[in-house]
Short mmCIF file of C-alpha atoms in Angstrom, two decimals:
data_model
loop_
_atom_site.label_atom_id
_atom_site.label_comp_id
_atom_site.label_asym_id
_atom_site.label_seq_id
_atom_site.Cartn_x
_atom_site.Cartn_y
_atom_site.Cartn_z
CA MET Q 1 -42.27 24.49 6.30
CA THR Q 2 -39.61 21.83 6.46
CA HIS Q 3 -39.72 19.49 9.42
CA THR Q 4 -36.74 17.33 10.32
CA ALA Q 5 -36.46 14.44 12.73
CA PRO Q 6 -34.35 15.01 15.83
CA GLN Q 7 -30.73 14.18 15.20
CA PRO Q 8 -28.95 11.76 17.45
CA ALA Q 9 -26.26 13.19 19.70
CA PRO Q 10 -22.80 12.95 18.03
CA LYS Q 11 -20.57 10.12 19.22
CA PRO Q 12 -17.74 10.97 21.57
CA TRP Q 13 -14.44 11.42 19.78
CA TYR Q 14 -12.94 8.11 20.98
CA ARG Q 15 -15.80 6.20 19.27
CA GLN Q 16 -15.44 8.00 15.92
CA LEU Q 17 -14.30 5.86 13.00
CA TYR Q 18 -11.65 8.35 11.89
CA VAL Q 19 -10.00 8.20 15.27
CA HIS Q 20 -9.82 4.40 15.12
CA VAL Q 21 -8.41 4.56 11.55
CA LEU Q 22 -5.73 7.16 12.66
CA ILE Q 23 -4.66 4.92 15.60
CA ALA Q 24 -4.56 1.89 13.26
CA ILE Q 25 -2.29 3.88 10.81
CA VAL Q 26 0.13 4.74 13.62
CA VAL Q 27 0.20 1.18 14.96
CA GLY Q 28 0.76 -0.19 11.44
CA VAL Q 29 3.69 2.15 10.77
CA LEU Q 30 5.27 1.33 14.11
CA LEU Q 31 4.86 -2.47 13.53
CA GLY Q 32 6.34 -2.19 10.04
CA TRP Q 33 9.30 -0.24 11.37
CA TRP Q 34 9.90 -2.38 14.49
CA ARG Q 35 9.29 -5.83 12.90
CA PRO Q 36 9.49 -5.52 9.10
CA GLU Q 37 8.87 -9.27 8.42
CA LEU Q 38 5.77 -9.19 10.65
CA GLY Q 39 4.54 -5.97 9.09
CA GLU Q 40 4.96 -7.46 5.64
CA ALA Q 41 2.92 -10.42 6.73
CA MET Q 42 0.01 -8.01 7.40
CA GLN Q 43 -0.54 -7.48 3.68
CA PRO Q 44 -3.54 -9.84 3.42
CA ILE Q 45 -5.43 -7.79 5.99
CA GLY Q 46 -5.14 -4.59 3.97
CA THR Q 47 -5.71 -6.19 0.55
CA THR Q 48 -8.77 -8.08 1.82
CA PHE Q 49 -10.44 -4.88 3.12
CA ILE Q 50 -9.68 -3.03 -0.16
CA ALA Q 51 -11.07 -5.95 -2.15
CA ALA Q 52 -14.26 -5.92 -0.04
CA MET Q 53 -14.67 -2.23 -0.73
CA LYS Q 54 -13.95 -2.62 -4.49
CA MET Q 55 -16.58 -5.34 -4.49
CA LEU Q 56 -19.17 -2.77 -3.67
CA ILE Q 57 -17.87 0.22 -5.76
CA GLY Q 58 -19.29 -1.11 -9.06
CA PRO Q 59 -22.88 -1.60 -7.74
CA ILE Q 60 -22.79 1.72 -5.93
CA VAL Q 61 -21.60 3.60 -9.02
CA PHE Q 62 -24.11 1.81 -11.23
CA LEU Q 63 -27.11 2.40 -8.89
CA THR Q 64 -26.26 6.01 -8.01
CA ILE Q 65 -25.82 7.05 -11.62
CA ILE Q 66 -29.12 5.51 -12.62
CA GLY Q 67 -30.85 7.12 -9.65
CA GLY Q 68 -29.31 10.47 -10.47
CA ILE Q 69 -30.39 10.39 -14.09
CA ALA Q 70 -33.82 9.09 -13.17
CA ASN Q 71 -34.41 12.01 -10.80
CA VAL Q 72 -33.61 14.65 -13.40
CA ALA Q 73 -36.69 16.11 -14.98
CA ASP Q 74 -35.07 16.90 -18.35
CA LEU Q 75 -32.63 14.44 -19.93
CA LYS Q 76 -31.08 17.34 -21.79
CA LYS Q 77 -29.77 18.56 -18.43
CA VAL Q 78 -27.94 15.23 -17.94
CA GLY Q 79 -26.03 15.81 -21.19
CA ILE Q 80 -25.20 19.44 -20.41
CA THR Q 81 -24.00 18.54 -16.97
CA GLY Q 82 -21.81 15.74 -18.36
CA LEU Q 83 -20.26 18.05 -20.94
CA LYS Q 84 -19.52 20.66 -18.26
CA ALA Q 85 -17.93 17.99 -16.04
CA LEU Q 86 -15.78 16.64 -18.86
CA THR Q 87 -14.67 20.15 -19.79
CA TYR Q 88 -13.70 20.97 -16.18
CA PHE Q 89 -11.87 17.56 -15.81
CA GLN Q 90 -9.72 18.23 -18.86
CA LEU Q 91 -8.87 21.81 -17.68
CA GLY Q 92 -7.94 20.43 -14.22
CA THR Q 93 -5.80 17.67 -15.69
CA ILE Q 94 -3.93 20.15 -17.89
CA ALA Q 95 -3.30 22.42 -14.81
CA ALA Q 96 -1.98 19.48 -12.82
CA LEU Q 97 0.31 18.28 -15.62
CA VAL Q 98 1.72 21.80 -16.25
CA ILE Q 99 2.43 22.32 -12.52
CA GLY Q 100 4.26 18.96 -12.39
CA LEU Q 101 6.29 19.79 -15.48
CA VAL Q 102 7.29 23.19 -14.09
CA ALA Q 103 8.24 21.77 -10.65
CA ILE Q 104 10.56 19.11 -12.01
CA ASN Q 105 12.10 21.49 -14.64
CA VAL Q 106 12.85 24.02 -11.95
CA THR Q 107 14.35 21.55 -9.44
CA ARG Q 108 15.93 19.11 -11.95
CA LEU Q 109 16.20 16.41 -9.35
CA GLY Q 110 17.21 13.68 -11.89
CA ALA Q 111 19.95 15.61 -13.51
CA GLY Q 112 22.79 14.10 -11.43
CA VAL Q 113 21.73 10.45 -11.50
CA HIS Q 114 23.23 9.54 -14.92
CA ALA Q 115 21.48 6.10 -15.04
CA ARG Q 116 22.28 3.94 -18.02
CA PRO Q 117 19.04 2.57 -19.55
CA GLU Q 118 20.69 -0.75 -20.55
CA SER Q 119 21.57 -1.44 -16.97
CA LEU Q 120 18.00 -1.05 -15.71
CA HIS Q 121 16.38 -4.48 -15.56
CA ALA Q 122 12.65 -4.76 -14.72
CA ASN Q 123 11.50 -7.72 -12.72
CA GLY Q 124 8.42 -8.92 -10.83
CA ASP Q 125 5.45 -6.55 -10.89
CA ALA Q 126 7.42 -3.79 -12.62
CA GLN Q 127 8.07 -6.06 -15.61
CA GLN Q 128 4.41 -6.83 -15.92
CA TYR Q 129 3.50 -3.13 -15.63
CA ILE Q 130 5.97 -2.29 -18.38
CA ALA Q 131 4.51 -4.97 -20.66
CA ASP Q 132 0.94 -3.84 -20.03
CA GLY Q 133 1.78 -0.21 -20.61
CA ALA Q 134 3.80 -0.85 -23.73
CA GLY Q 135 0.84 -2.73 -25.23
CA GLN Q 136 -1.52 0.22 -24.71
CA HIS Q 137 -2.45 2.86 -27.30
CA TRP Q 138 -3.94 6.29 -26.69
CA TRP Q 139 -7.13 5.49 -28.53
CA GLU Q 140 -7.82 2.45 -26.39
CA LEU Q 141 -9.41 4.83 -23.85
CA PHE Q 142 -12.44 5.00 -26.28
CA THR Q 143 -12.51 1.51 -27.55
CA HIS Q 144 -12.22 0.12 -24.10
CA LEU Q 145 -15.29 2.07 -22.98
CA VAL Q 146 -17.64 -0.64 -24.26
CA PRO Q 147 -17.52 -3.90 -22.25
CA GLU Q 148 -17.62 -7.30 -23.98
CA SER Q 149 -20.61 -8.24 -21.84
CA PHE Q 150 -22.96 -6.55 -19.41
CA PHE Q 151 -21.69 -8.38 -16.35
CA GLY Q 152 -18.05 -8.42 -17.53
CA ALA Q 153 -17.55 -4.79 -16.43
CA PHE Q 154 -18.67 -5.71 -12.87
CA VAL Q 155 -16.52 -8.83 -12.83
CA ASP Q 156 -13.44 -6.87 -13.88
CA GLY Q 157 -14.23 -3.89 -11.68
CA ASP Q 158 -13.84 -1.52 -14.59
CA ILE Q 159 -15.39 1.78 -13.39
CA LEU Q 160 -15.31 3.43 -16.79
CA GLN Q 161 -17.28 0.58 -18.42
CA ILE Q 162 -19.75 0.57 -15.45
CA ILE Q 163 -20.30 4.32 -15.95
CA PHE Q 164 -21.01 3.77 -19.64
CA LEU Q 165 -23.57 1.06 -18.84
CA ALA Q 166 -25.16 3.05 -16.05
CA VAL Q 167 -25.65 6.14 -18.27
CA LEU Q 168 -27.21 4.06 -20.99
CA PHE Q 169 -29.41 2.23 -18.56
CA GLY Q 170 -30.46 5.41 -16.74
CA ILE Q 171 -31.39 7.22 -19.93
CA ALA Q 172 -33.37 4.26 -21.13
CA VAL Q 173 -35.29 3.92 -17.87
CA LYS Q 174 -36.11 7.62 -17.96
CA ALA Q 175 -37.07 7.46 -21.62
CA VAL Q 176 -39.71 4.68 -21.28
CA GLY Q 177 -41.72 6.95 -18.87
CA PRO Q 178 -44.26 5.29 -16.48
CA VAL Q 179 -43.01 1.78 -17.45
CA GLY Q 180 -39.72 2.56 -15.79
CA GLU Q 181 -41.09 3.85 -12.48
CA PRO Q 182 -41.13 0.37 -10.76
CA ILE Q 183 -37.45 0.00 -11.89
CA ILE Q 184 -36.53 3.34 -10.43
CA ALA Q 185 -38.20 2.41 -7.15
CA GLY Q 186 -36.33 -0.88 -7.17
CA VAL Q 187 -33.03 0.91 -7.80
CA ASN Q 188 -33.68 3.11 -4.79
CA ARG Q 189 -34.43 0.15 -2.55
CA LEU Q 190 -31.43 -1.85 -3.85
CA THR Q 191 -29.21 1.22 -3.23
CA GLU Q 192 -30.34 1.18 0.41
CA VAL Q 193 -29.37 -2.50 0.74
CA VAL Q 194 -25.96 -1.93 -0.87
CA PHE Q 195 -25.13 0.93 1.42
CA LYS Q 196 -26.19 -1.14 4.44
CA VAL Q 197 -23.65 -3.79 3.29
CA LEU Q 198 -21.10 -1.00 2.93
CA GLY Q 199 -21.81 0.05 6.51
CA PHE Q 200 -20.90 -3.48 7.65
CA VAL Q 201 -17.67 -3.47 5.68
CA MET Q 202 -16.62 0.00 6.88
CA LYS Q 203 -16.46 -1.30 10.45
CA ALA Q 204 -13.31 -3.08 9.33
CA ALA Q 205 -11.69 0.10 7.99
CA PRO Q 206 -9.21 0.38 10.90
CA LEU Q 207 -8.00 -3.18 10.27
CA GLY Q 208 -7.59 -2.44 6.59
CA ALA Q 209 -5.62 0.69 7.27
CA PHE Q 210 -3.40 -1.17 9.79
CA GLY Q 211 -2.61 -3.93 7.33
CA ALA Q 212 -1.91 -1.71 4.49
CA MET Q 213 0.46 0.63 6.36
CA ALA Q 214 2.23 -2.19 8.21
CA TYR Q 215 2.94 -3.88 4.88
CA ALA Q 216 4.10 -0.71 3.16
CA VAL Q 217 6.62 0.17 5.88
CA GLY Q 218 7.68 -3.41 6.49
CA ALA Q 219 8.12 -4.25 2.73
CA PHE Q 220 9.81 -1.11 1.57
CA GLY Q 221 11.39 0.24 4.72
CA VAL Q 222 12.45 3.64 5.84
CA SER Q 223 15.67 3.34 3.77
CA THR Q 224 13.62 3.40 0.54
CA LEU Q 225 12.03 6.60 1.73
CA SER Q 226 15.29 8.29 2.44
CA SER Q 227 17.05 7.16 -0.79
CA LEU Q 228 14.71 9.10 -3.01
CA GLY Q 229 13.23 11.36 -0.32
CA THR Q 230 13.75 14.52 -2.35
CA LEU Q 231 11.51 13.28 -5.19
CA ILE Q 232 8.87 12.20 -2.69
CA ALA Q 233 9.10 15.60 -1.01
CA LEU Q 234 8.81 17.37 -4.36
CA PHE Q 235 5.71 15.31 -5.26
CA TYR Q 236 4.06 16.04 -1.91
CA GLY Q 237 4.99 19.72 -2.07
CA THR Q 238 3.71 20.11 -5.62
CA SER Q 239 0.50 18.28 -4.74
CA LEU Q 240 -0.05 20.50 -1.69
CA PHE Q 241 0.49 23.56 -3.84
CA PHE Q 242 -2.03 22.29 -6.38
CA VAL Q 243 -4.65 21.44 -3.78
CA VAL Q 244 -4.33 24.59 -1.64
CA VAL Q 245 -3.56 27.19 -4.26
CA VAL Q 246 -5.16 25.90 -7.49
CA LEU Q 247 -8.14 23.95 -6.24
CA GLY Q 248 -8.49 26.24 -3.18
CA GLY Q 249 -8.41 29.27 -5.46
CA VAL Q 250 -11.12 27.84 -7.72
CA LEU Q 251 -13.25 26.92 -4.65
CA ALA Q 252 -12.78 30.42 -3.11
CA GLY Q 253 -13.14 32.43 -6.31
CA TYR Q 254 -16.06 30.61 -7.93
CA VAL Q 255 -17.91 28.69 -5.23
CA ARG Q 256 -16.98 31.03 -2.39
CA LEU Q 257 -16.04 28.26 -0.01
CA ASN Q 258 -12.86 27.70 2.10
CA VAL Q 259 -10.70 24.73 1.14
CA PHE Q 260 -9.25 24.41 4.68
CA ARG Q 261 -12.74 23.98 6.08
CA LEU Q 262 -13.35 21.38 3.39
CA PHE Q 263 -10.25 19.51 4.61
CA ARG Q 264 -11.74 19.37 8.11
CA TYR Q 265 -15.15 18.31 6.75
CA PHE Q 266 -13.63 15.31 4.96
CA LYS Q 267 -11.24 14.26 7.74
CA GLU Q 268 -12.72 10.72 7.99
CA GLU Q 269 -12.34 10.13 4.28
CA PHE Q 270 -8.84 11.73 4.35
CA LEU Q 271 -7.60 9.13 6.85
CA LEU Q 272 -9.34 6.33 5.09
CA VAL Q 273 -7.57 7.23 1.82
CA LEU Q 274 -4.30 7.75 3.62
CA GLY Q 275 -4.51 4.32 5.32
CA THR Q 276 -5.54 2.33 2.25
CA SER Q 277 -3.65 4.26 -0.51
CA THR Q 278 -6.71 4.38 -2.75
CA ALA Q 279 -9.59 6.84 -3.05
CA GLU Q 280 -12.22 4.23 -3.84
CA PRO Q 281 -13.16 3.31 -0.30
CA ALA Q 282 -13.94 7.00 0.36
CA LEU Q 283 -16.27 7.34 -2.64
CA PRO Q 284 -19.56 6.65 -0.74
CA GLY Q 285 -18.61 9.03 2.00
CA LEU Q 286 -17.72 11.69 -0.53
CA MET Q 287 -21.05 11.46 -2.19
CA ARG Q 288 -22.97 11.54 1.07
CA LYS Q 289 -21.16 14.58 2.39
CA LEU Q 290 -21.39 16.51 -0.84
CA THR Q 291 -25.15 15.95 -0.89
CA ALA Q 292 -25.23 17.14 2.81
CA LEU Q 293 -23.38 20.26 1.76
CA GLY Q 294 -26.27 21.19 -0.46
CA ALA Q 295 -25.21 19.81 -3.85
CA ASP Q 296 -28.04 18.29 -5.87
CA ARG Q 297 -28.14 14.49 -5.55
CA ALA Q 298 -28.45 13.95 -9.29
CA THR Q 299 -25.36 16.14 -10.00
CA VAL Q 300 -23.37 14.33 -7.29
CA GLY Q 301 -24.54 10.95 -8.59
CA LEU Q 302 -23.26 11.78 -12.08
CA VAL Q 303 -20.13 13.84 -11.54
CA VAL Q 304 -18.37 11.93 -8.61
CA PRO Q 305 -18.27 8.44 -10.26
CA THR Q 306 -17.26 9.96 -13.61
CA GLY Q 307 -14.51 11.98 -11.94
CA TYR Q 308 -13.06 8.85 -10.39
CA SER Q 309 -12.11 7.83 -13.94
CA PHE Q 310 -11.60 11.14 -15.75
CA ASN Q 311 -10.47 13.60 -13.08
CA LEU Q 312 -7.28 12.23 -11.67
CA ASP Q 313 -5.29 15.29 -10.71
CA GLY Q 314 -2.95 13.40 -8.45
CA ALA Q 315 -2.10 10.85 -11.09
CA ALA Q 316 -1.45 13.73 -13.57
CA ILE Q 317 1.02 15.40 -11.29
CA TYR Q 318 2.74 12.09 -10.68
CA LEU Q 319 2.97 11.28 -14.50
CA SER Q 320 4.52 14.62 -15.36
CA LEU Q 321 7.00 14.51 -12.45
CA ALA Q 322 7.96 10.87 -12.96
CA ALA Q 323 8.31 11.10 -16.80
CA LEU Q 324 10.58 14.20 -16.59
CA TYR Q 325 12.61 12.73 -13.66
CA ILE Q 326 13.30 9.56 -15.64
CA ALA Q 327 14.27 11.69 -18.74
CA GLN Q 328 16.67 13.67 -16.60
CA ALA Q 329 18.00 10.71 -14.80
CA THR Q 330 18.73 8.84 -18.04
CA ASP Q 331 20.27 11.97 -19.65
CA THR Q 332 17.50 12.07 -22.30
CA PRO Q 333 17.13 15.68 -23.48
CA LEU Q 334 13.60 16.86 -24.14
CA SER Q 335 12.84 20.15 -25.88
CA LEU Q 336 9.91 22.34 -24.88
CA GLY Q 337 8.01 21.02 -27.89
CA GLN Q 338 8.67 17.37 -26.85
CA GLN Q 339 7.56 18.17 -23.30
CA LEU Q 340 4.31 19.65 -24.63
CA GLY Q 341 3.80 16.53 -26.78
CA LEU Q 342 4.37 14.49 -23.64
CA LEU Q 343 1.69 16.52 -21.92
CA ALA Q 344 -0.79 15.91 -24.77
CA VAL Q 345 -0.22 12.14 -24.55
CA MET Q 346 -0.56 12.20 -20.76
CA LEU Q 347 -3.95 13.86 -21.09
CA LEU Q 348 -5.18 10.53 -22.37
CA THR Q 349 -2.98 8.02 -20.59
CA SER Q 350 -3.70 9.56 -17.21
CA LYS Q 351 -7.35 8.39 -17.58
CA GLY Q 352 -6.14 4.77 -17.41
CA ALA Q 353 -4.58 5.12 -13.96
CA ALA Q 354 -7.84 4.52 -12.03
CA GLY Q 355 -9.01 1.35 -10.38
CA VAL Q 356 -6.20 -0.86 -11.74
CA ALA Q 357 -3.39 -2.41 -9.75
CA GLY Q 358 -0.19 -0.57 -10.81
CA GLY Q 359 -2.36 1.86 -12.80
CA GLY Q 360 0.12 4.71 -12.24
CA PHE Q 361 2.98 2.64 -13.62
CA ILE Q 362 0.94 1.28 -16.53
CA ALA Q 363 -0.10 4.82 -17.50
CA LEU Q 364 3.52 6.03 -17.12
CA THR Q 365 4.89 3.23 -19.30
CA ALA Q 366 2.15 3.83 -21.92
CA THR Q 367 3.18 7.44 -22.04
CA LEU Q 368 6.88 6.73 -22.45
CA SER Q 369 6.21 3.98 -25.01
CA THR Q 370 4.06 6.35 -27.11
CA ILE Q 371 6.68 9.15 -27.14
CA GLY Q 372 9.50 6.67 -27.62
CA THR Q 373 12.32 9.04 -26.61
CA VAL Q 374 12.45 8.19 -22.84
CA PRO Q 375 13.33 4.53 -21.92
CA ALA Q 376 10.35 2.76 -20.32
CA ALA Q 377 12.77 0.62 -18.19
CA GLY Q 378 13.56 3.86 -16.35
CA ILE Q 379 10.46 3.35 -14.15
CA MET Q 380 12.69 1.00 -12.10
CA LEU Q 381 14.39 4.14 -10.78
CA ILE Q 382 11.21 5.09 -8.89
CA PHE Q 383 9.60 1.70 -8.44
CA GLY Q 384 10.68 1.36 -4.83
CA ILE Q 385 9.11 4.63 -3.69
CA ASP Q 386 5.84 4.35 -5.66
CA LYS Q 387 3.94 2.97 -2.67
CA PHE Q 388 4.83 6.04 -0.66
CA MET Q 389 3.54 8.35 -3.37
CA SER Q 390 0.30 6.39 -4.01
CA GLU Q 391 -1.29 7.83 -0.83
CA CYS Q 392 -0.67 11.42 -2.09
CA ARG Q 393 -2.02 10.57 -5.54
CA ALA Q 394 -5.18 9.19 -3.99
CA LEU Q 395 -5.69 12.17 -1.71
CA VAL Q 396 -5.28 14.72 -4.52
CA ASN Q 397 -7.61 12.69 -6.73
CA PHE Q 398 -10.16 12.68 -3.90
CA TYR Q 399 -10.04 16.39 -3.20
CA GLY Q 400 -9.96 17.13 -6.92
CA ASN Q 401 -13.31 15.35 -7.30
CA ALA Q 402 -14.79 17.04 -4.24
CA VAL Q 403 -13.98 20.43 -5.66
CA ALA Q 404 -15.04 19.48 -9.17
CA THR Q 405 -18.46 18.40 -8.04
CA LEU Q 406 -18.96 21.63 -6.04
CA VAL Q 407 -17.91 23.67 -9.07
CA ILE Q 408 -20.22 21.75 -11.49
CA ALA Q 409 -23.09 22.00 -9.05
CA LYS Q 410 -22.64 25.75 -8.74
CA TRP Q 411 -22.27 26.08 -12.50
CA ASP Q 412 -25.60 24.11 -12.87
CA GLY Q 413 -27.37 26.18 -10.29
CA ALA Q 414 -27.70 23.00 -8.24
CA LEU Q 415 -25.72 24.01 -5.13
CA ASP Q 416 -27.12 25.67 -2.00
CA VAL Q 417 -24.06 27.80 -1.24
CA GLU Q 418 -25.47 29.21 2.00
CA ARG Q 419 -26.12 25.73 3.34
CA ALA Q 420 -22.55 24.65 2.33
CA ARG Q 421 -21.08 27.57 4.17
CA ALA Q 422 -23.14 26.80 7.28
CA VAL Q 423 -22.18 23.17 7.20
CA LEU Q 424 -18.49 23.86 6.77
CA ALA Q 425 -18.53 26.47 9.52
CA ASP Q 426 -19.92 24.00 12.05
CA PRO Q 427 -17.09 21.83 13.49
CA THR Q 428 -19.45 19.03 14.45
CA GLY Q 429 -21.85 19.27 11.53
CA ALA Q 430 -24.65 17.82 13.58
CA ALA Q 431 -26.44 21.02 14.50
CA THR Q 432 -26.19 22.50 11.02
CA LEU Q 433 -27.39 19.35 9.29
CA ALA Q 434 -30.33 19.07 11.71
CA ALA Q 435 -31.52 22.51 10.74
CA ALA Q 436 -30.68 22.32 7.05
CA PRO Q 437 -33.26 21.39 4.41
CA ASP Q 438 -32.91 18.30 2.31
CA PRO Q 439 -30.38 18.90 -0.48
CA ALA Q 440 -32.88 17.72 -3.08
CA ASP Q 441 -35.60 20.04 -1.73
CA HIS Q 442 -35.49 23.34 -3.57
CA GLY Q 443 -38.61 24.77 -1.97
CA ASP Q 444 -41.26 22.87 -3.89
CA PRO Q 445 -43.09 20.06 -2.08
CA ALA Q 446 -42.23 16.68 -3.49
CA PRO Q 447 -44.80 14.00 -4.20
CA ALA Q 448 -45.52 11.64 -1.35
CA ASP Q 449 -43.92 8.70 -3.17
CA SER Q 450 -40.88 10.68 -4.19
CA PRO Q 451 -37.46 9.59 -2.88
CA THR Q 452 -36.81 13.19 -1.86
CA THR Q 453 -39.98 14.05 -0.01
CA THR Q 454 -39.80 17.37 1.80
CA GLY Q 455 -38.63 17.02 5.36
CA LYS Q 456 -37.42 13.48 4.87
CA THR Q 457 -34.22 11.92 3.74
CA ALA Q 458 -34.15 9.37 0.91
CA PRO Q 459 -33.73 5.78 2.16
CA ALA Q 460 -30.41 5.48 0.36
CA GLU Q 461 -29.18 8.68 1.93
CA ASN Q 462 -30.21 7.44 5.41
CA ALA Q 463 -28.23 4.31 4.77
CA VAL Q 464 -25.19 6.20 3.66
CA ASP Q 465 -25.39 8.51 6.63
CA GLN Q 466 -24.83 5.45 8.90
CA VAL Q 467 -21.79 4.32 7.01
CA ILE Q 468 -19.10 6.59 8.36
CA ARG Q 469 -20.66 7.93 11.56
#
């Protein structure tokens, strides 16, 4: 029989972090609209918080992947799960790209712009993004996978390289048998410490959201929104269709879960992503809550970090919309075959849009440079509104990875679907989680020294539980 410790009473709504973040977003928008110069001056607050979060993402990804691999009894299962995840990621990316292509071909928003490529001059950040994108090649996704040094990946914050190192390290620790057990125990303890630091940083989330939103509205203004509002609306509408219909259909048809209840379940992370315009600060909360839903910890630890580099549905929709909009706006005709070729290139370049400043622009430029028919300077047509589309990109990426993890866990037989339904059906979550078994407990008693002892929560999971409450 599983015994659980009494759960603390949930905090009143006015003390919840997501309420504070929501208030901070509204105040930031109002300040940026009322005093644009003052709102623009708030940029350091937002960037400092995001930098603090990114500082911890590398260690969290590294430790959780090692812990996930170490807790799998058969290393063969790790490889099978990885292949399943990569297959799903590619199928999801193709679906997102196709939906974006269809949407922009049907609406043809750029057809009446008639921009002359020679009159488009890039400057500032845009010029650097074009230069970085033009110098990239499709095969660099694979050659860039290996870092020049072990610590270089952490210094650069390159998630893809960190994942590569973590998988190698996790397999090696598992392969050496009893010799690696002290290392696994050390990884579990270090994970707890890192998540405790994350809990401290998360207390500043409202400040980070305030600074980011005040700067966005103050620097770019409402006029920027209205000038290309139709393209922004199309992007948001297409993204909403993809999340609700495509992802929601997969979730309902295969996992038998309701996507709208999933929205409510991730409301704290939703507001955090909305306020900071990046999905990275929500990664720890995503992993914690997926585990609480009943997904196996090892599967969550492997699929979620990998998805943050390989499963970028929001970036894929953005790339297809933006590339075709620029082609239409510059009167560059593209046949169906050329558009399909564009899609094939974007399957690779979209993977470079994660965790890099201006990653969306760099991936877009790399795509246009590879094709060679659409002028890369055309990105200046949408440079001013990119900030207002980055929130949507991040939100779609976030929900895409949440659904992907649930699908892979169900595919692997590593998801307690009944528990997931019970948790999603409970608006507070507290009562359900108190009665639910540990996600790593599948009915067999765990050893006393196991990080997933029956009736108890792993130290790292306890630490994560405190982060966003």
